[in-house]
PDB file of C-alpha atoms and ligand atoms in Angstrom:
ATOM      1  CA  UNK A   1      13.356 -10.576  28.109  1.00  0.00           C
ATOM      2  CA  UNK A   2      11.887 -10.502  31.581  1.00  0.00           C
ATOM      3  CA  UNK A   3      11.966 -13.773  33.732  1.00  0.00           C
ATOM      4  CA  UNK A   4       8.078 -13.710  33.503  1.00  0.00           C
ATOM      5  CA  UNK A   5       8.085 -13.606  29.720  1.00  0.00           C
ATOM      6  CA  UNK A   6      10.659 -16.562  29.534  1.00  0.00           C
ATOM      7  CA  UNK A   7       8.376 -18.579  32.030  1.00  0.00           C
ATOM      8  CA  UNK A   8       5.528 -17.783  29.839  1.00  0.00           C
ATOM      9  CA  UNK A   9       7.007 -18.764  26.800  1.00  0.00           C
ATOM     10  CA  UNK A  10       8.319 -22.049  28.379  1.00  0.00           C
ATOM     11  CA  UNK A  11       4.799 -22.846  29.549  1.00  0.00           C
ATOM     12  CA  UNK A  12       3.322 -22.173  26.093  1.00  0.00           C
ATOM     13  CA  UNK A  13       5.767 -24.439  24.488  1.00  0.00           C
ATOM     14  CA  UNK A  14       5.049 -27.230  26.790  1.00  0.00           C
ATOM     15  CA  UNK A  15       1.430 -26.903  26.176  1.00  0.00           C
ATOM     16  CA  UNK A  16       2.066 -26.984  22.674  1.00  0.00           C
ATOM     17  CA  UNK A  17       4.157 -30.152  22.876  1.00  0.00           C
ATOM     18  CA  UNK A  18       1.681 -31.859  25.122  1.00  0.00           C
ATOM     19  CA  UNK A  19      -1.062 -31.067  22.473  1.00  0.00           C
ATOM     20  CA  UNK A  20       1.001 -32.565  19.781  1.00  0.00           C
ATOM     21  CA  UNK A  21       1.727 -35.763  21.732  1.00  0.00           C
ATOM     22  CA  UNK A  22      -2.043 -35.898  22.529  1.00  0.00           C
ATOM     23  CA  UNK A  23      -2.998 -35.676  18.988  1.00  0.00           C
ATOM     24  CA  UNK A  24      -0.309 -38.300  17.995  1.00  0.00           C
ATOM     25  CA  UNK A  25      -1.409 -40.831  20.613  1.00  0.00           C
ATOM     26  CA  UNK A  26      -5.339 -40.113  19.625  1.00  0.00           C
ATOM     27  CA  UNK A  27      -4.485 -40.710  16.078  1.00  0.00           C
ATOM     28  CA  UNK A  28      -2.577 -43.780  16.665  1.00  0.00           C
ATOM     29  CA  UNK A  29      -5.499 -45.028  18.905  1.00  0.00           C
ATOM     30  CA  UNK A  30      -7.974 -44.395  16.132  1.00  0.00           C
ATOM     31  CA  UNK A  31      -5.867 -46.179  13.580  1.00  0.00           C
ATOM     32  CA  UNK A  32      -5.676 -49.262  15.809  1.00  0.00           C
ATOM     33  CA  UNK A  33      -9.486 -49.108  16.522  1.00  0.00           C
ATOM     34  CA  UNK A  34     -10.027 -48.829  12.626  1.00  0.00           C
ATOM     35  CA  UNK A  35      -7.716 -51.855  11.925  1.00  0.00           C
ATOM     36  CA  UNK A  36      -9.576 -53.899  14.622  1.00  0.00           C
ATOM     37  CA  UNK A  37     -12.937 -53.094  12.958  1.00  0.00           C
ATOM     38  CA  UNK A  38     -11.547 -53.892   9.551  1.00  0.00           C
ATOM     39  CA  UNK A  39     -10.321 -57.365  10.972  1.00  0.00           C
ATOM     40  CA  UNK A  40     -13.343 -58.094  12.802  1.00  0.00           C
ATOM     41  CA  UNK A  41     -15.580 -57.477   9.602  1.00  0.00           C
ATOM     42  CA  UNK A  42     -13.155 -59.591   7.581  1.00  0.00           C
ATOM     43  CA  UNK A  43     -13.223 -62.259  10.283  1.00  0.00           C
ATOM     44  CA  UNK A  44     -17.116 -62.213  10.523  1.00  0.00           C
ATOM     45  CA  UNK A  45     -17.550 -62.306   6.743  1.00  0.00           C
ATOM     46  CA  UNK A  46     -15.139 -65.306   6.470  1.00  0.00           C
ATOM     47  CA  UNK A  47     -17.103 -67.030   9.294  1.00  0.00           C
ATOM     48  CA  UNK A  48     -20.274 -66.410   7.432  1.00  0.00           C
ATOM     49  CA  UNK A  49     -19.110 -67.275   4.077  1.00  0.00           C
ATOM     50  CA  UNK A  50     -17.570 -70.688   4.745  1.00  0.00           C
ATOM     51  CA  UNK A  51     -20.648 -72.171   6.318  1.00  0.00           C
ATOM     52  CA  UNK A  52     -23.000 -70.509   3.808  1.00  0.00           C
ATOM     53  CA  UNK A  53     -20.871 -71.920   0.989  1.00  0.00           C
ATOM     54  CA  UNK A  54     -21.162 -75.499   2.340  1.00  0.00           C
ATOM     55  CA  UNK A  55     -25.000 -75.229   3.096  1.00  0.00           C
ATOM     56  CA  UNK A  56     -25.595 -74.033  -0.362  1.00  0.00           C
ATOM     57  CA  UNK A  57     -23.612 -76.526  -2.349  1.00  0.00           C
ATOM     58  CA  UNK A  58     -25.048 -79.530  -0.197  1.00  0.00           C
ATOM     59  CA  UNK A  59     -28.452 -78.015  -0.859  1.00  0.00           C
ATOM     60  CA  UNK A  60     -27.920 -77.775  -4.503  1.00  0.00           C
ATOM     61  CA  UNK A  61     -26.856 -81.444  -4.762  1.00  0.00           C
ATOM     62  CA  UNK A  62     -29.706 -82.515  -2.902  1.00  0.00           C
ATOM     63  CA  UNK A  63     -32.184 -80.305  -4.913  1.00  0.00           C
ATOM     64  CA  UNK A  64     -30.611 -81.330  -8.304  1.00  0.00           C
ATOM     65  CA  UNK A  65     -30.911 -85.025  -7.275  1.00  0.00           C
ATOM     66  CA  UNK A  66     -27.148 -85.621  -7.585  1.00  0.00           C
ATOM     67  CA  UNK A  67     -27.302 -87.207  -4.328  1.00  0.00           C
ATOM     68  CA  UNK A  68     -30.110 -89.768  -3.800  1.00  0.00           C
ATOM     69  CA  UNK A  69     -28.736 -92.818  -1.780  1.00  0.00           C
ATOM     70  CA  UNK A  70     -30.409 -92.598   1.700  1.00  0.00           C
ATOM     71  CA  UNK A  71     -27.176 -92.831   3.493  1.00  0.00           C
ATOM     72  CA  UNK A  72     -25.460 -90.170   1.410  1.00  0.00           C
ATOM     73  CA  UNK A  73     -28.895 -87.965   1.916  1.00  0.00           C
ATOM     74  CA  UNK A  74     -28.539 -88.595   5.661  1.00  0.00           C
ATOM     75  CA  UNK A  75     -24.688 -87.337   5.380  1.00  0.00           C
ATOM     76  CA  UNK A  76     -25.616 -84.157   3.584  1.00  0.00           C
ATOM     77  CA  UNK A  77     -28.432 -83.560   6.250  1.00  0.00           C
ATOM     78  CA  UNK A  78     -25.696 -83.853   9.096  1.00  0.00           C
ATOM     79  CA  UNK A  79     -23.544 -81.425   7.188  1.00  0.00           C
ATOM     80  CA  UNK A  80     -26.130 -78.963   6.678  1.00  0.00           C
ATOM     81  CA  UNK A  81     -27.084 -79.230  10.471  1.00  0.00           C
ATOM     82  CA  UNK A  82     -23.500 -78.831  11.529  1.00  0.00           C
ATOM     83  CA  UNK A  83     -22.956 -75.753   9.473  1.00  0.00           C
ATOM     84  CA  UNK A  84     -26.189 -74.289  10.386  1.00  0.00           C
ATOM     85  CA  UNK A  85     -25.276 -74.871  14.078  1.00  0.00           C
ATOM     86  CA  UNK A  86     -22.039 -73.223  13.512  1.00  0.00           C
ATOM     87  CA  UNK A  87     -23.752 -70.043  11.862  1.00  0.00           C
ATOM     88  CA  UNK A  88     -26.167 -69.870  14.839  1.00  0.00           C
ATOM     89  CA  UNK A  89     -23.257 -70.082  17.197  1.00  0.00           C
ATOM     90  CA  UNK A  90     -21.566 -67.064  15.545  1.00  0.00           C
ATOM     91  CA  UNK A  91     -24.625 -65.011  15.612  1.00  0.00           C
ATOM     92  CA  UNK A  92     -25.396 -65.730  18.937  1.00  0.00           C
ATOM     93  CA  UNK A  93     -21.678 -64.922  19.960  1.00  0.00           C
ATOM     94  CA  UNK A  94     -22.009 -61.493  18.218  1.00  0.00           C
ATOM     95  CA  UNK A  95     -25.362 -60.604  19.832  1.00  0.00           C
ATOM     96  CA  UNK A  96     -24.034 -62.027  23.156  1.00  0.00           C
ATOM     97  CA  UNK A  97     -20.964 -59.614  22.907  1.00  0.00           C
ATOM     98  CA  UNK A  98     -23.200 -56.572  22.492  1.00  0.00           C
ATOM     99  CA  UNK A  99     -25.549 -57.522  25.507  1.00  0.00           C
ATOM    100  CA  UNK A 100     -22.435 -58.485  27.612  1.00  0.00           C
ATOM    101  CA  UNK A 101     -21.294 -55.042  27.129  1.00  0.00           C
ATOM    102  CA  UNK A 102     -24.285 -53.704  29.358  1.00  0.00           C
ATOM    103  CA  UNK A 103     -23.786 -54.195  33.135  1.00  0.00           C
ATOM    104  CA  UNK A 104     -25.719 -57.393  33.271  1.00  0.00           C
ATOM    105  CA  UNK A 105     -24.741 -59.903  36.135  1.00  0.00           C
ATOM    106  CA  UNK A 106     -25.351 -63.382  36.282  1.00  0.00           C
ATOM    107  CA  UNK A 107     -26.808 -64.411  39.681  1.00  0.00           C
ATOM    108  CA  UNK A 108     -24.244 -66.923  41.274  1.00  0.00           C
ATOM    109  CA  UNK A 109     -25.658 -69.818  43.096  1.00  0.00           C
ATOM    110  CA  UNK A 110     -24.397 -73.175  44.218  1.00  0.00           C
ATOM    111  CA  UNK A 111     -23.501 -75.232  41.099  1.00  0.00           C
ATOM    112  CA  UNK A 112     -22.198 -78.915  40.824  1.00  0.00           C
ATOM    113  CA  UNK A 113     -19.217 -78.495  38.497  1.00  0.00           C
ATOM    114  CA  UNK A 114     -18.633 -82.073  37.400  1.00  0.00           C
ATOM    115  CA  UNK A 115     -21.846 -82.360  35.388  1.00  0.00           C
ATOM    116  CA  UNK A 116     -21.174 -79.118  33.578  1.00  0.00           C
ATOM    117  CA  UNK A 117     -17.592 -80.219  32.651  1.00  0.00           C
ATOM    118  CA  UNK A 118     -19.156 -83.519  31.434  1.00  0.00           C
ATOM    119  CA  UNK A 119     -21.903 -81.587  29.377  1.00  0.00           C
ATOM    120  CA  UNK A 120     -19.467 -79.240  27.782  1.00  0.00           C
ATOM    121  CA  UNK A 121     -17.249 -82.282  26.763  1.00  0.00           C
ATOM    122  CA  UNK A 122     -20.475 -83.945  25.598  1.00  0.00           C
ATOM    123  CA  UNK A 123     -21.432 -80.814  23.349  1.00  0.00           C
ATOM    124  CA  UNK A 124     -17.759 -80.951  21.756  1.00  0.00           C
ATOM    125  CA  UNK A 125     -17.686 -84.689  21.450  1.00  0.00           C
ATOM    126  CA  UNK A 126     -18.346 -85.009  17.774  1.00  0.00           C
ATOM    127  CA  UNK A 127     -16.014 -82.033  16.811  1.00  0.00           C
ATOM    128  CA  UNK A 128     -13.295 -83.508  19.101  1.00  0.00           C
ATOM    129  CA  UNK A 129     -13.543 -87.062  17.829  1.00  0.00           C
ATOM    130  CA  UNK A 130     -13.916 -85.930  14.270  1.00  0.00           C
ATOM    131  CA  UNK A 131     -10.568 -84.048  14.491  1.00  0.00           C
ATOM    132  CA  UNK A 132      -8.885 -87.003  16.176  1.00  0.00           C
ATOM    133  CA  UNK A 133      -8.551 -85.532  19.593  1.00  0.00           C
ATOM    134  CA  UNK A 134      -7.393 -87.487  22.873  1.00  0.00           C
ATOM    135  CA  UNK A 135      -9.633 -86.218  25.685  1.00  0.00           C
ATOM    136  CA  UNK A 136      -8.169 -86.541  29.026  1.00  0.00           C
ATOM    137  CA  UNK A 137     -10.852 -85.401  31.579  1.00  0.00           C
ATOM    138  CA  UNK A 138     -10.603 -85.516  35.505  1.00  0.00           C
ATOM    139  CA  UNK A 139     -13.010 -84.069  38.083  1.00  0.00           C
ATOM    140  CA  UNK A 140     -11.960 -84.321  41.521  1.00  0.00           C
ATOM    141  CA  UNK A 141     -14.686 -86.561  43.224  1.00  0.00           C
ATOM    142  CA  UNK A 142     -14.661 -84.450  46.558  1.00  0.00           C
ATOM    143  CA  UNK A 143     -15.161 -81.196  44.620  1.00  0.00           C
ATOM    144  CA  UNK A 144     -17.287 -78.737  46.678  1.00  0.00           C
ATOM    145  CA  UNK A 145     -20.169 -76.859  45.025  1.00  0.00           C
ATOM    146  CA  UNK A 146     -19.109 -73.690  43.212  1.00  0.00           C
ATOM    147  CA  UNK A 147     -20.740 -70.122  43.667  1.00  0.00           C
ATOM    148  CA  UNK A 148     -21.438 -69.686  39.980  1.00  0.00           C
ATOM    149  CA  UNK A 149     -23.921 -70.219  36.996  1.00  0.00           C
ATOM    150  CA  UNK A 150     -24.050 -73.559  35.348  1.00  0.00           C
ATOM    151  CA  UNK A 151     -24.893 -72.070  31.683  1.00  0.00           C
ATOM    152  CA  UNK A 152     -22.247 -69.528  32.219  1.00  0.00           C
ATOM    153  CA  UNK A 153     -19.476 -72.241  33.013  1.00  0.00           C
ATOM    154  CA  UNK A 154     -20.702 -74.252  30.055  1.00  0.00           C
ATOM    155  CA  UNK A 155     -20.538 -71.404  27.603  1.00  0.00           C
ATOM    156  CA  UNK A 156     -16.901 -70.589  28.954  1.00  0.00           C
ATOM    157  CA  UNK A 157     -15.790 -74.231  28.571  1.00  0.00           C
ATOM    158  CA  UNK A 158     -17.476 -74.372  24.961  1.00  0.00           C
ATOM    159  CA  UNK A 159     -15.194 -71.446  24.071  1.00  0.00           C
ATOM    160  CA  UNK A 160     -11.892 -72.643  25.549  1.00  0.00           C
ATOM    161  CA  UNK A 161     -12.394 -76.091  23.973  1.00  0.00           C
ATOM    162  CA  UNK A 162     -13.554 -74.609  20.633  1.00  0.00           C
ATOM    163  CA  UNK A 163     -10.039 -72.709  20.790  1.00  0.00           C
ATOM    164  CA  UNK A 164      -8.136 -75.972  21.582  1.00  0.00           C
ATOM    165  CA  UNK A 165      -9.891 -77.437  18.366  1.00  0.00           C
ATOM    166  CA  UNK A 166      -8.610 -74.433  16.281  1.00  0.00           C
ATOM    167  CA  UNK A 167      -5.195 -73.733  17.920  1.00  0.00           C
ATOM    168  CA  UNK A 168      -4.321 -77.024  19.734  1.00  0.00           C
ATOM    169  CA  UNK A 169      -1.848 -78.104  17.007  1.00  0.00           C
ATOM    170  CA  UNK A 170      -0.682 -81.498  15.750  1.00  0.00           C
ATOM    171  CA  UNK A 171      -0.616 -83.231  19.038  1.00  0.00           C
ATOM    172  CA  UNK A 172      -4.526 -83.366  19.119  1.00  0.00           C
ATOM    173  CA  UNK A 173      -4.527 -83.649  22.707  1.00  0.00           C
ATOM    174  CA  UNK A 174      -6.865 -81.729  25.335  1.00  0.00           C
ATOM    175  CA  UNK A 175      -7.188 -81.932  28.992  1.00  0.00           C
ATOM    176  CA  UNK A 176      -9.789 -80.722  31.233  1.00  0.00           C
ATOM    177  CA  UNK A 177      -9.453 -80.809  34.829  1.00  0.00           C
ATOM    178  CA  UNK A 178     -11.659 -79.401  37.790  1.00  0.00           C
ATOM    179  CA  UNK A 179     -10.125 -79.492  41.421  1.00  0.00           C
ATOM    180  CA  UNK A 180      -9.727 -77.304  44.443  1.00  0.00           C
ATOM    181  CA  UNK A 181      -6.584 -75.237  44.738  1.00  0.00           C
ATOM    182  CA  UNK A 182      -5.347 -72.755  47.263  1.00  0.00           C
ATOM    183  CA  UNK A 183      -4.443 -69.339  46.098  1.00  0.00           C
ATOM    184  CA  UNK A 184      -3.103 -66.437  48.240  1.00  0.00           C
ATOM    185  CA  UNK A 185      -6.896 -65.409  48.641  1.00  0.00           C
ATOM    186  CA  UNK A 186      -7.869 -68.766  50.020  1.00  0.00           C
ATOM    187  CA  UNK A 187      -9.248 -72.142  48.497  1.00  0.00           C
ATOM    188  CA  UNK A 188     -11.181 -71.994  45.132  1.00  0.00           C
ATOM    189  CA  UNK A 189     -12.318 -74.406  42.469  1.00  0.00           C
ATOM    190  CA  UNK A 190     -10.243 -74.263  39.289  1.00  0.00           C
ATOM    191  CA  UNK A 191     -11.326 -75.730  36.035  1.00  0.00           C
ATOM    192  CA  UNK A 192      -8.495 -75.945  33.479  1.00  0.00           C
ATOM    193  CA  UNK A 193      -8.507 -76.455  29.661  1.00  0.00           C
ATOM    194  CA  UNK A 194      -5.089 -77.345  28.442  1.00  0.00           C
ATOM    195  CA  UNK A 195      -3.591 -78.296  25.038  1.00  0.00           C
ATOM    196  CA  UNK A 196      -0.132 -79.205  23.796  1.00  0.00           C
ATOM    197  CA  UNK A 197      -0.406 -77.120  20.775  1.00  0.00           C
ATOM    198  CA  UNK A 198       2.126 -74.425  19.639  1.00  0.00           C
ATOM    199  CA  UNK A 199       1.437 -71.931  22.528  1.00  0.00           C
ATOM    200  CA  UNK A 200       0.775 -68.413  22.355  1.00  0.00           C
ATOM    201  CA  UNK A 201       3.357 -65.737  21.448  1.00  0.00           C
ATOM    202  CA  UNK A 202       4.683 -63.635  24.369  1.00  0.00           C
ATOM    203  CA  UNK A 203       3.808 -60.356  22.246  1.00  0.00           C
ATOM    204  CA  UNK A 204      -0.117 -61.599  21.955  1.00  0.00           C
ATOM    205  CA  UNK A 205      -0.520 -63.189  25.469  1.00  0.00           C
ATOM    206  CA  UNK A 206      -1.260 -59.616  27.327  1.00  0.00           C
ATOM    207  CA  UNK A 207      -3.857 -58.938  24.643  1.00  0.00           C
ATOM    208  CA  UNK A 208      -5.726 -61.911  23.918  1.00  0.00           C
ATOM    209  CA  UNK A 209      -8.561 -61.172  26.361  1.00  0.00           C
ATOM    210  CA  UNK A 210      -9.235 -57.977  24.432  1.00  0.00           C
ATOM    211  CA  UNK A 211     -12.283 -58.069  22.090  1.00  0.00           C
ATOM    212  CA  UNK A 212     -11.466 -58.512  18.442  1.00  0.00           C
ATOM    213  CA  UNK A 213      -8.024 -59.263  19.338  1.00  0.00           C
ATOM    214  CA  UNK A 214      -6.486 -62.085  17.246  1.00  0.00           C
ATOM    215  CA  UNK A 215      -3.034 -63.571  17.567  1.00  0.00           C
ATOM    216  CA  UNK A 216      -0.574 -63.354  14.945  1.00  0.00           C
ATOM    217  CA  UNK A 217      -0.580 -67.106  14.308  1.00  0.00           C
ATOM    218  CA  UNK A 218      -4.370 -66.870  13.792  1.00  0.00           C
ATOM    219  CA  UNK A 219      -4.210 -63.948  11.450  1.00  0.00           C
ATOM    220  CA  UNK A 220      -1.390 -65.423   9.435  1.00  0.00           C
ATOM    221  CA  UNK A 221      -2.736 -68.882   9.049  1.00  0.00           C
ATOM    222  CA  UNK A 222      -6.270 -67.332   8.645  1.00  0.00           C
ATOM    223  CA  UNK A 223      -7.775 -69.396  11.099  1.00  0.00           C
ATOM    224  CA  UNK A 224     -11.616 -68.782  11.310  1.00  0.00           C
ATOM    225  CA  UNK A 225     -12.501 -66.575  14.344  1.00  0.00           C
ATOM    226  CA  UNK A 226     -13.712 -63.098  15.244  1.00  0.00           C
ATOM    227  CA  UNK A 227     -11.311 -62.475  18.236  1.00  0.00           C
ATOM    228  CA  UNK A 228     -14.555 -62.249  20.649  1.00  0.00           C
ATOM    229  CA  UNK A 229     -14.316 -65.759  22.316  1.00  0.00           C
ATOM    230  CA  UNK A 230     -11.874 -65.149  25.036  1.00  0.00           C
ATOM    231  CA  UNK A 231     -13.168 -61.626  25.701  1.00  0.00           C
ATOM    232  CA  UNK A 232     -16.768 -62.967  26.244  1.00  0.00           C
ATOM    233  CA  UNK A 233     -15.397 -65.832  28.348  1.00  0.00           C
ATOM    234  CA  UNK A 234     -13.674 -63.398  30.622  1.00  0.00           C
ATOM    235  CA  UNK A 235     -17.013 -61.143  30.738  1.00  0.00           C
ATOM    236  CA  UNK A 236     -18.737 -64.214  31.493  1.00  0.00           C
ATOM    237  CA  UNK A 237     -16.468 -65.585  34.304  1.00  0.00           C
ATOM    238  CA  UNK A 238     -16.137 -62.222  35.892  1.00  0.00           C
ATOM    239  CA  UNK A 239     -20.022 -61.724  35.865  1.00  0.00           C
ATOM    240  CA  UNK A 240     -20.238 -64.911  38.019  1.00  0.00           C
ATOM    241  CA  UNK A 241     -17.734 -63.413  40.533  1.00  0.00           C
ATOM    242  CA  UNK A 242     -14.684 -65.548  39.164  1.00  0.00           C
ATOM    243  CA  UNK A 243     -11.714 -64.922  36.817  1.00  0.00           C
ATOM    244  CA  UNK A 244      -9.732 -66.501  34.271  1.00  0.00           C
ATOM    245  CA  UNK A 245      -6.019 -66.732  33.675  1.00  0.00           C
ATOM    246  CA  UNK A 246      -3.624 -68.124  31.047  1.00  0.00           C
ATOM    247  CA  UNK A 247      -0.189 -69.766  31.068  1.00  0.00           C
ATOM    248  CA  UNK A 248       1.340 -70.370  27.726  1.00  0.00           C
ATOM    249  CA  UNK A 249       4.635 -70.362  26.216  1.00  0.00           C
ATOM    250  CA  UNK A 250       5.568 -70.882  22.493  1.00  0.00           C
ATOM    251  CA  UNK A 251       5.995 -74.667  21.694  1.00  0.00           C
ATOM    252  CA  UNK A 252       4.660 -75.797  25.151  1.00  0.00           C
ATOM    253  CA  UNK A 253       1.064 -75.570  24.713  1.00  0.00           C
ATOM    254  CA  UNK A 254      -1.410 -73.454  26.715  1.00  0.00           C
ATOM    255  CA  UNK A 255      -3.342 -73.652  29.817  1.00  0.00           C
ATOM    256  CA  UNK A 256      -6.593 -71.597  30.663  1.00  0.00           C
ATOM    257  CA  UNK A 257      -7.896 -71.620  34.179  1.00  0.00           C
ATOM    258  CA  UNK A 258     -11.481 -70.668  35.148  1.00  0.00           C
ATOM    259  CA  UNK A 259     -11.118 -69.766  38.945  1.00  0.00           C
ATOM    260  CA  UNK A 260     -14.628 -69.886  40.588  1.00  0.00           C
ATOM    261  CA  UNK A 261     -15.493 -69.106  44.193  1.00  0.00           C
ATOM    262  CA  UNK A 262     -16.477 -72.023  46.510  1.00  0.00           C
ATOM    263  CA  UNK A 263     -20.185 -71.928  47.592  1.00  0.00           C
ATOM    264  CA  UNK A 264     -19.445 -72.747  51.199  1.00  0.00           C
ATOM    265  CA  UNK A 265     -15.716 -72.406  51.823  1.00  0.00           C
TER     266      UNK A 265
HETATM  267  P1  ADP B 301     -10.563 -66.191  17.942  1.00  0.00           P
HETATM  268  O1  ADP B 301     -10.329 -67.575  18.387  1.00  0.00           O
HETATM  269  O2  ADP B 301     -11.685 -66.038  17.265  1.00  0.00           O
HETATM  270  O3  ADP B 301      -9.367 -65.470  17.306  1.00  0.00           O
HETATM  271  P2  ADP B 301     -10.582 -65.566  20.878  1.00  0.00           P
HETATM  272  O4  ADP B 301     -10.744 -64.464  21.588  1.00  0.00           O
HETATM  273  O5  ADP B 301     -11.088 -66.850  21.215  1.00  0.00           O
HETATM  274  O6  ADP B 301     -10.750 -65.187  19.225  1.00  0.00           O
HETATM  275  O7  ADP B 301      -8.974 -65.933  20.895  1.00  0.00           O
HETATM  276  C1  ADP B 301      -7.952 -64.729  20.816  1.00  0.00           C
HETATM  277  C2  ADP B 301      -6.693 -65.138  20.283  1.00  0.00           C
HETATM  278  O8  ADP B 301      -5.971 -66.110  21.376  1.00  0.00           O
HETATM  279  C3  ADP B 301      -6.736 -65.967  19.384  1.00  0.00           C
HETATM  280  O9  ADP B 301      -6.872 -65.415  17.945  1.00  0.00           O
HETATM  281  C4  ADP B 301      -5.361 -67.123  19.365  1.00  0.00           C
HETATM  282  O10 ADP B 301      -4.302 -66.293  18.820  1.00  0.00           O
HETATM  283  C5  ADP B 301      -5.192 -66.992  20.838  1.00  0.00           C
HETATM  284  N1  ADP B 301      -5.538 -68.233  21.325  1.00  0.00           N
HETATM  285  C6  ADP B 301      -6.663 -68.577  22.042  1.00  0.00           C
HETATM  286  N2  ADP B 301      -6.786 -69.752  22.693  1.00  0.00           N
HETATM  287  C7  ADP B 301      -5.566 -70.521  22.146  1.00  0.00           C
HETATM  288  C8  ADP B 301      -4.955 -71.872  22.249  1.00  0.00           C
HETATM  289  N3  ADP B 301      -5.611 -72.786  23.056  1.00  0.00           N
HETATM  290  N4  ADP B 301      -3.792 -71.895  21.810  1.00  0.00           N
HETATM  291  C9  ADP B 301      -3.127 -70.968  21.068  1.00  0.00           C
HETATM  292  N5  ADP B 301      -3.743 -69.725  21.019  1.00  0.00           N
HETATM  293  C10 ADP B 301      -4.877 -69.411  21.579  1.00  0.00           C
END
């Protein structure tokens, strides 16, 4: 066999091996996507089914006259409103997810962060109090204006606070801080949402900002969710010119930080 034939045979062998490797990688990727899609559908169905069941049975009790006392009727009304809002938030989250995938930018402008933090905590007040959470909030009184979008920051905080409600564990503590911090790129505004829950598994940590990704604890405990919250939060904060980071270790809680540019540094 001539040298050329050997070289050609080797090249053909290499090409064949590369093809086989590519096919295996493609199959693995397709399987992972299919599993994520199934998990997402299961998550959304569960998310839809639970509030719908509560609304239907509350409405049945009202319609059948099982509940008549004015106080009880009011409580049922509250329940229906709360679960209706939960359904609305889920639908909005899915719609927002599909919209955020288009290259759409929020126009950053000078924003006072303190009132936005207060508004987000007000939004979550009933749920936090209802679940027995202690809230520690602090906003630096000399906080400069951020170059951001108030509605965007509020949505990010709603998602992060919502996650503390779900994953914050038995300590029932949440901290929200806003301050100036100096990073290697210079000073910036940081809004930190912390909990003292079980923390995030190191195997999950690199993936939690991926769409549809759910940590093993959330999956095994069947905590309601779609795996979209953090990916949306990341999209929103990045569309304002900021970023998000997380620090967490099993047993030591989690801290999510929104990094926002200062309007006039
Ligand atoms: P979802 O809550 O619907 O699962 P998210 O995108 O909001 O989706 O979160 C992704 C995953 O990150 C969660 O499934 C959970 O495993 C993990 N996670 C998020 N926030 C926290 C937190 N505060 N503490 C522990 N784990 C968290």
